[in-house]
mmCIF file of C-alpha atoms in Angstrom:
data_model
loop_
_atom_site.group_PDB
_atom_site.id
_atom_site.type_symbol
_atom_site.label_atom_id
_atom_site.label_comp_id
_atom_site.label_asym_id
_atom_site.label_seq_id
_atom_site.Cartn_x
_atom_site.Cartn_y
_atom_site.Cartn_z
ATOM 1 C CA MET I 298 52.593 111.176 89.540
ATOM 2 C CA ALA I 299 52.233 114.958 89.323
ATOM 3 C CA SER I 300 54.426 116.840 86.873
ATOM 4 C CA ASP I 301 56.599 118.437 89.546
ATOM 5 C CA GLN I 302 56.999 115.161 91.373
ATOM 6 C CA THR I 303 57.994 113.469 88.158
ATOM 7 C CA ARG I 304 60.613 116.097 87.483
ATOM 8 C CA SER I 305 62.008 115.829 90.977
ATOM 9 C CA ALA I 306 62.063 112.035 90.828
ATOM 10 C CA ILE I 307 64.022 112.106 87.557
ATOM 11 C CA LEU I 308 66.561 114.591 88.929
ATOM 12 C CA ALA I 309 67.015 112.610 92.143
ATOM 13 C CA ALA I 310 67.423 109.327 90.270
ATOM 14 C CA ALA I 311 69.835 110.833 87.753
ATOM 15 C CA GLU I 312 71.978 112.381 90.486
ATOM 16 C CA ARG I 313 72.196 109.088 92.401
ATOM 17 C CA LEU I 314 73.173 107.098 89.335
ATOM 18 C CA TYR I 315 75.703 109.620 88.066
ATOM 19 C CA ALA I 316 77.250 109.882 91.519
ATOM 20 C CA ASP I 317 77.519 106.051 91.745
ATOM 21 C CA ARG I 318 78.513 105.133 88.221
ATOM 22 C CA GLY I 319 79.651 108.214 86.377
ATOM 23 C CA PHE I 320 78.210 109.928 83.323
ATOM 24 C CA GLY I 321 79.346 107.556 80.601
ATOM 25 C CA ASP I 322 77.825 104.389 82.079
ATOM 26 C CA VAL I 323 74.402 105.716 82.786
ATOM 27 C CA THR I 324 71.720 105.734 80.108
ATOM 28 C CA LEU I 325 68.368 107.483 79.995
ATOM 29 C CA ARG I 326 66.740 104.030 80.327
ATOM 30 C CA ASP I 327 68.668 103.491 83.559
ATOM 31 C CA ILE I 328 67.338 106.835 84.869
ATOM 32 C CA VAL I 329 63.706 106.193 83.986
ATOM 33 C CA ALA I 330 63.888 102.724 85.589
ATOM 34 C CA GLU I 331 65.390 104.236 88.753
ATOM 35 C CA ALA I 332 62.785 107.030 88.836
ATOM 36 C CA ASN I 333 59.910 104.767 87.885
ATOM 37 C CA VAL I 334 58.818 107.001 85.063
ATOM 38 C CA ASN I 335 58.684 106.602 81.282
ATOM 39 C CA LEU I 336 61.201 107.843 78.774
ATOM 40 C CA ALA I 337 58.709 110.404 77.400
ATOM 41 C CA ALA I 338 58.745 112.138 80.787
ATOM 42 C CA VAL I 339 62.533 112.689 80.554
ATOM 43 C CA ASN I 340 62.191 114.037 77.053
ATOM 44 C CA TYR I 341 59.271 116.270 78.125
ATOM 45 C CA HIS I 342 61.039 117.794 81.146
ATOM 46 C CA PHE I 343 64.635 117.951 79.912
ATOM 47 C CA GLY I 344 64.831 117.183 76.193
ATOM 48 C CA SER I 345 68.104 115.250 76.334
ATOM 49 C CA LYS I 346 70.639 113.622 78.623
ATOM 50 C CA ASP I 347 72.970 116.616 78.244
ATOM 51 C CA GLU I 348 70.218 119.021 79.388
ATOM 52 C CA LEU I 349 69.495 116.807 82.346
ATOM 53 C CA ILE I 350 73.192 116.765 83.383
ATOM 54 C CA ALA I 351 73.368 120.534 82.885
ATOM 55 C CA GLU I 352 70.353 121.175 85.130
ATOM 56 C CA LEU I 353 71.789 118.986 87.932
ATOM 57 C CA PHE I 354 75.187 120.732 87.689
ATOM 58 C CA VAL I 355 73.693 124.200 87.602
ATOM 59 C CA THR I 356 71.458 123.505 90.630
ATOM 60 C CA ARG I 357 74.405 122.359 92.704
ATOM 61 C CA SER I 358 76.679 125.102 91.468
ATOM 62 C CA ILE I 359 74.174 127.807 92.305
ATOM 63 C CA GLN I 360 74.117 126.610 95.898
ATOM 64 C CA THR I 361 77.926 126.740 96.123
ATOM 65 C CA ASN I 362 78.218 130.093 94.375
ATOM 66 C CA ARG I 363 75.536 131.624 96.590
ATOM 67 C CA GLU I 364 77.446 130.503 99.692
ATOM 68 C CA ARG I 365 80.673 131.936 98.234
ATOM 69 C CA LEU I 366 79.128 135.298 97.499
ATOM 70 C CA ASN I 367 77.424 135.451 100.897
ATOM 71 C CA GLU I 368 80.783 134.866 102.594
ATOM 72 C CA LEU I 369 82.435 137.441 100.334
ATOM 73 C CA LYS I 370 79.756 140.039 101.138
ATOM 74 C CA ALA I 371 80.075 139.394 104.851
ATOM 75 C CA ALA I 372 83.868 139.745 104.646
ATOM 76 C CA GLU I 373 83.598 143.053 102.811
ATOM 77 C CA GLU I 374 81.044 144.374 105.274
ATOM 78 C CA ARG I 375 83.380 143.590 108.139
ATOM 79 C CA GLY I 376 86.142 145.440 106.413
ATOM 80 C CA GLY I 377 84.139 148.516 105.586
ATOM 81 C CA GLY I 378 83.890 147.700 101.856
ATOM 82 C CA ARG I 379 87.276 146.044 101.460
ATOM 83 C CA ALA I 380 87.927 142.484 102.616
ATOM 84 C CA SER I 381 91.375 141.136 103.290
ATOM 85 C CA ILE I 382 92.858 138.889 100.596
ATOM 86 C CA GLU I 383 92.853 136.021 103.124
ATOM 87 C CA ASP I 384 89.049 136.338 103.627
ATOM 88 C CA ILE I 385 88.464 136.624 99.891
ATOM 89 C CA MET I 386 90.394 133.409 99.229
ATOM 90 C CA ARG I 387 88.591 131.680 102.071
ATOM 91 C CA ALA I 388 85.164 132.649 100.635
ATOM 92 C CA LEU I 389 86.270 131.378 97.252
ATOM 93 C CA VAL I 390 87.625 127.954 98.201
ATOM 94 C CA GLY I 391 85.828 127.210 101.460
ATOM 95 C CA PRO I 392 82.352 126.327 100.146
ATOM 96 C CA PRO I 393 83.394 123.746 97.518
ATOM 97 C CA LEU I 394 85.877 122.105 99.887
ATOM 98 C CA ARG I 395 83.328 121.946 102.704
ATOM 99 C CA GLY I 396 80.701 120.722 100.282
ATOM 100 C CA CYS I 397 82.727 117.763 98.985
ATOM 101 C CA LEU I 398 85.099 116.773 101.834
ATOM 102 C CA GLY I 399 84.811 115.557 105.372
ATOM 103 C CA PRO I 400 83.133 112.497 106.916
ATOM 104 C CA ASP I 401 79.806 114.281 107.338
ATOM 105 C CA ARG I 402 79.626 115.375 103.677
ATOM 106 C CA GLU I 403 81.650 113.385 101.179
ATOM 107 C CA GLY I 404 79.298 110.388 101.283
ATOM 108 C CA SER I 405 76.266 112.435 100.261
ATOM 109 C CA THR I 406 74.823 112.085 96.812
ATOM 110 C CA ALA I 407 75.294 115.806 96.069
ATOM 111 C CA ALA I 408 78.986 115.732 97.018
ATOM 112 C CA ARG I 409 79.637 112.548 95.041
ATOM 113 C CA PHE I 410 77.891 114.000 92.036
ATOM 114 C CA MET I 411 79.983 117.186 92.136
ATOM 115 C CA ILE I 412 83.186 115.138 92.473
ATOM 116 C CA ARG I 413 82.136 113.140 89.418
ATOM 117 C CA ALA I 414 81.492 116.410 87.618
ATOM 118 C CA SER I 415 84.948 117.657 88.532
ATOM 119 C CA ILE I 416 86.710 114.401 87.487
ATOM 120 C CA GLU I 417 84.870 113.542 84.289
ATOM 121 C CA SER I 418 84.021 117.035 83.020
ATOM 122 C CA VAL I 419 81.588 116.035 80.301
ATOM 123 C CA PRO I 420 80.722 118.506 77.472
ATOM 124 C CA PRO I 421 77.586 120.078 79.028
ATOM 125 C CA ILE I 422 79.463 120.727 82.286
ATOM 126 C CA ARG I 423 82.494 122.181 80.483
ATOM 127 C CA ARG I 424 80.203 124.515 78.549
ATOM 128 C CA ILE I 425 78.619 125.757 81.786
ATOM 129 C CA LYS I 426 81.983 126.257 83.537
ATOM 130 C CA ASN I 427 83.380 128.200 80.613
ATOM 131 C CA ARG I 428 80.253 130.372 80.297
ATOM 132 C CA GLU I 429 79.221 131.081 83.846
ATOM 133 C CA VAL I 430 81.979 133.283 85.267
ATOM 134 C CA ASP I 431 80.085 136.288 86.609
ATOM 135 C CA HIS I 432 80.421 135.186 90.251
ATOM 136 C CA LEU I 433 84.201 134.851 89.706
ATOM 137 C CA ARG I 434 84.352 138.394 88.338
ATOM 138 C CA LYS I 435 82.984 139.583 91.672
ATOM 139 C CA PHE I 436 85.878 137.842 93.411
ATOM 140 C CA ALA I 437 88.360 139.438 91.009
ATOM 141 C CA ALA I 438 86.858 142.874 91.776
ATOM 142 C CA ALA I 439 87.155 142.199 95.507
ATOM 143 C CA MET I 440 90.788 141.150 95.024
ATOM 144 C CA ARG I 441 91.416 144.382 93.126
ATOM 145 C CA ARG I 442 90.000 146.380 96.045
ATOM 146 C CA ALA I 443 92.088 144.401 98.511
ATOM 147 C CA MET I 444 95.300 144.737 96.499
ATOM 148 C CA PRO I 445 94.955 147.957 94.491
ATOM 149 C CA GLY I 446 98.558 148.087 93.397
ATOM 150 C CA ARG I 447 98.624 144.569 92.033
ATOM 151 C CA ASP I 448 98.511 143.935 88.292
ATOM 152 C CA ASP I 449 95.137 142.547 87.152
ATOM 153 C CA THR I 450 96.814 139.678 85.329
ATOM 154 C CA GLU I 451 98.463 138.520 88.575
ATOM 155 C CA LEU I 452 95.117 138.652 90.388
ATOM 156 C CA TYR I 453 93.424 136.527 87.717
ATOM 157 C CA TRP I 454 96.237 133.953 87.918
ATOM 158 C CA GLY I 455 95.987 133.980 91.725
ATOM 159 C CA LEU I 456 92.258 133.319 91.549
ATOM 160 C CA HIS I 457 92.786 130.596 88.981
ATOM 161 C CA PHE I 458 95.468 128.846 90.991
ATOM 162 C CA ALA I 459 93.400 128.970 94.180
ATOM 163 C CA LEU I 460 90.482 127.291 92.416
ATOM 164 C CA ALA I 461 92.876 124.755 90.854
ATOM 165 C CA MET I 462 94.262 123.767 94.299
ATOM 166 C CA ALA I 463 90.766 123.354 95.736
ATOM 167 C CA HIS I 464 89.430 121.307 92.830
ATOM 168 C CA HIS I 465 92.535 119.140 92.575
ATOM 169 C CA THR I 466 92.339 118.356 96.295
ATOM 170 C CA ILE I 467 88.755 117.243 95.871
ATOM 171 C CA ARG I 468 89.456 115.159 92.828
ATOM 172 C CA GLU I 469 92.682 113.510 93.980
ATOM 173 C CA LYS I 470 92.129 113.027 97.721
ATOM 174 C CA GLU I 471 92.479 109.242 97.471
ATOM 175 C CA ARG I 472 95.870 109.607 95.750
ATOM 176 C CA LEU I 473 97.064 112.063 98.388
ATOM 177 C CA LEU I 474 96.016 109.703 101.152
ATOM 178 C CA ARG I 475 97.932 106.853 99.537
ATOM 179 C CA LEU I 476 100.946 108.983 98.760
ATOM 180 C CA SER I 477 101.171 110.366 102.299
ATOM 181 C CA GLU I 478 100.337 106.961 103.862
ATOM 182 C CA GLY I 479 97.493 108.648 105.713
ATOM 183 C CA LYS I 480 99.641 111.531 107.105
ATOM 184 C CA CYS I 481 97.530 114.090 105.226
ATOM 185 C CA ASP I 482 94.223 114.249 107.020
ATOM 186 C CA LEU I 483 91.476 114.707 104.395
ATOM 187 C CA ASP I 484 88.793 114.669 107.146
ATOM 188 C CA ASP I 485 90.092 117.930 108.649
ATOM 189 C CA VAL I 486 88.418 120.225 106.166
ATOM 190 C CA ARG I 487 89.177 123.363 108.124
ATOM 191 C CA ALA I 488 92.913 122.626 107.980
ATOM 192 C CA ILE I 489 92.679 121.920 104.249
ATOM 193 C CA ILE I 490 91.027 125.281 103.642
ATOM 194 C CA ASP I 491 93.683 126.975 105.769
ATOM 195 C CA ARG I 492 96.452 125.388 103.645
ATOM 196 C CA VAL I 493 94.895 126.367 100.352
ATOM 197 C CA VAL I 494 94.248 129.930 101.531
ATOM 198 C CA THR I 495 97.819 130.249 102.940
ATOM 199 C CA VAL I 496 99.442 129.140 99.698
ATOM 200 C CA SER I 497 97.118 131.299 97.604
ATOM 201 C CA VAL I 498 97.878 134.408 99.694
ATOM 202 C CA MET I 499 101.627 133.744 99.599
ATOM 203 C CA ALA I 500 101.546 133.520 95.835
ATOM 204 C CA LEU I 501 99.756 136.916 95.637
ATOM 205 C CA THR I 502 101.790 138.743 98.281
ATOM 206 C CA MET I 503 105.345 137.513 97.769
ATOM 207 C CA GLY I 504 106.092 140.462 95.492
ATOM 208 C CA ASP I 505 106.919 140.757 91.840
ATOM 209 C CA MET I 506 109.073 138.053 90.381
ATOM 210 C CA PRO I 507 112.698 139.163 89.908
ATOM 211 C CA ALA I 508 113.484 140.499 86.461
ATOM 212 C CA LYS I 509 115.145 138.130 84.082
ATOM 213 C CA PRO I 510 118.889 138.801 83.799
ATOM 214 C CA ALA I 511 119.938 140.536 80.641
ATOM 215 C CA ALA I 512 121.134 138.237 77.914
ATOM 216 C CA ARG I 513 124.884 137.963 77.751
ATOM 217 C CA PRO I 514 126.323 139.467 74.605
ATOM 218 C CA VAL I 515 127.471 137.107 71.952
ATOM 219 C CA VAL I 516 131.231 137.085 71.476
ATOM 220 C CA VAL I 517 132.471 136.619 67.937
ATOM 221 C CA HIS I 518 136.088 135.423 67.657
ATOM 222 C CA GLY I 519 136.862 136.596 71.207
ATOM 223 C CA ARG I 520 135.576 140.188 70.825
ATOM 224 C CA LEU I 521 132.216 142.004 71.018
ATOM 225 C CA THR I 522 130.507 143.028 67.812
ATOM 226 C CA ARG I 523 129.114 146.529 67.305
ATOM 227 C CA GLN I 524 125.556 145.179 67.674
ATOM 228 C CA ASP I 525 126.478 143.942 71.231
ATOM 229 C CA LEU I 526 127.525 147.420 72.430
#
């Protein structure tokens, strides 16, 4: 088997096994048996199990992030350089939700692998998530252009919460189905995206939180002290 074919066979076998069984239960020997290669080939192409997992995750993430950025770019072009906050949120959460949910997608090996990656979050994947944030900075910059008067901290929290809603929906869809007794339709991906976008935009546009009321002065023996005045 040619070197490129061997590498592709290892990646395909590893993705199938991880999607089916999770990261903890799959060994390198399982992967080489599935790919019909020898253990030396895995070590040659990837060096370790962690590096193999990392390459799979990066490959899938690049596809999602490219789709996100393409949608963001199109939204900003339509808006003459400034996209609406609704379109920015849709570009952020739409691709991962479409990639993992829906009857035409969720059974695929790629979707099941990314769901596993979200649920189990093994060390090599956590390191990549914590390090690779440049594409998210572009979304933060677009949000800043869309809402120039908004505090940066609020924008970062808004972005974070939007991602959290999308990822939690992907991870916990079975629980939501059981909880709602099937009333929440997890096959209607467009409606799911609309819900996440609506809540995200509401959180960012509802205005500043009301100021906390001033603390009531402490009364000592029925009268105010000098420090209270």
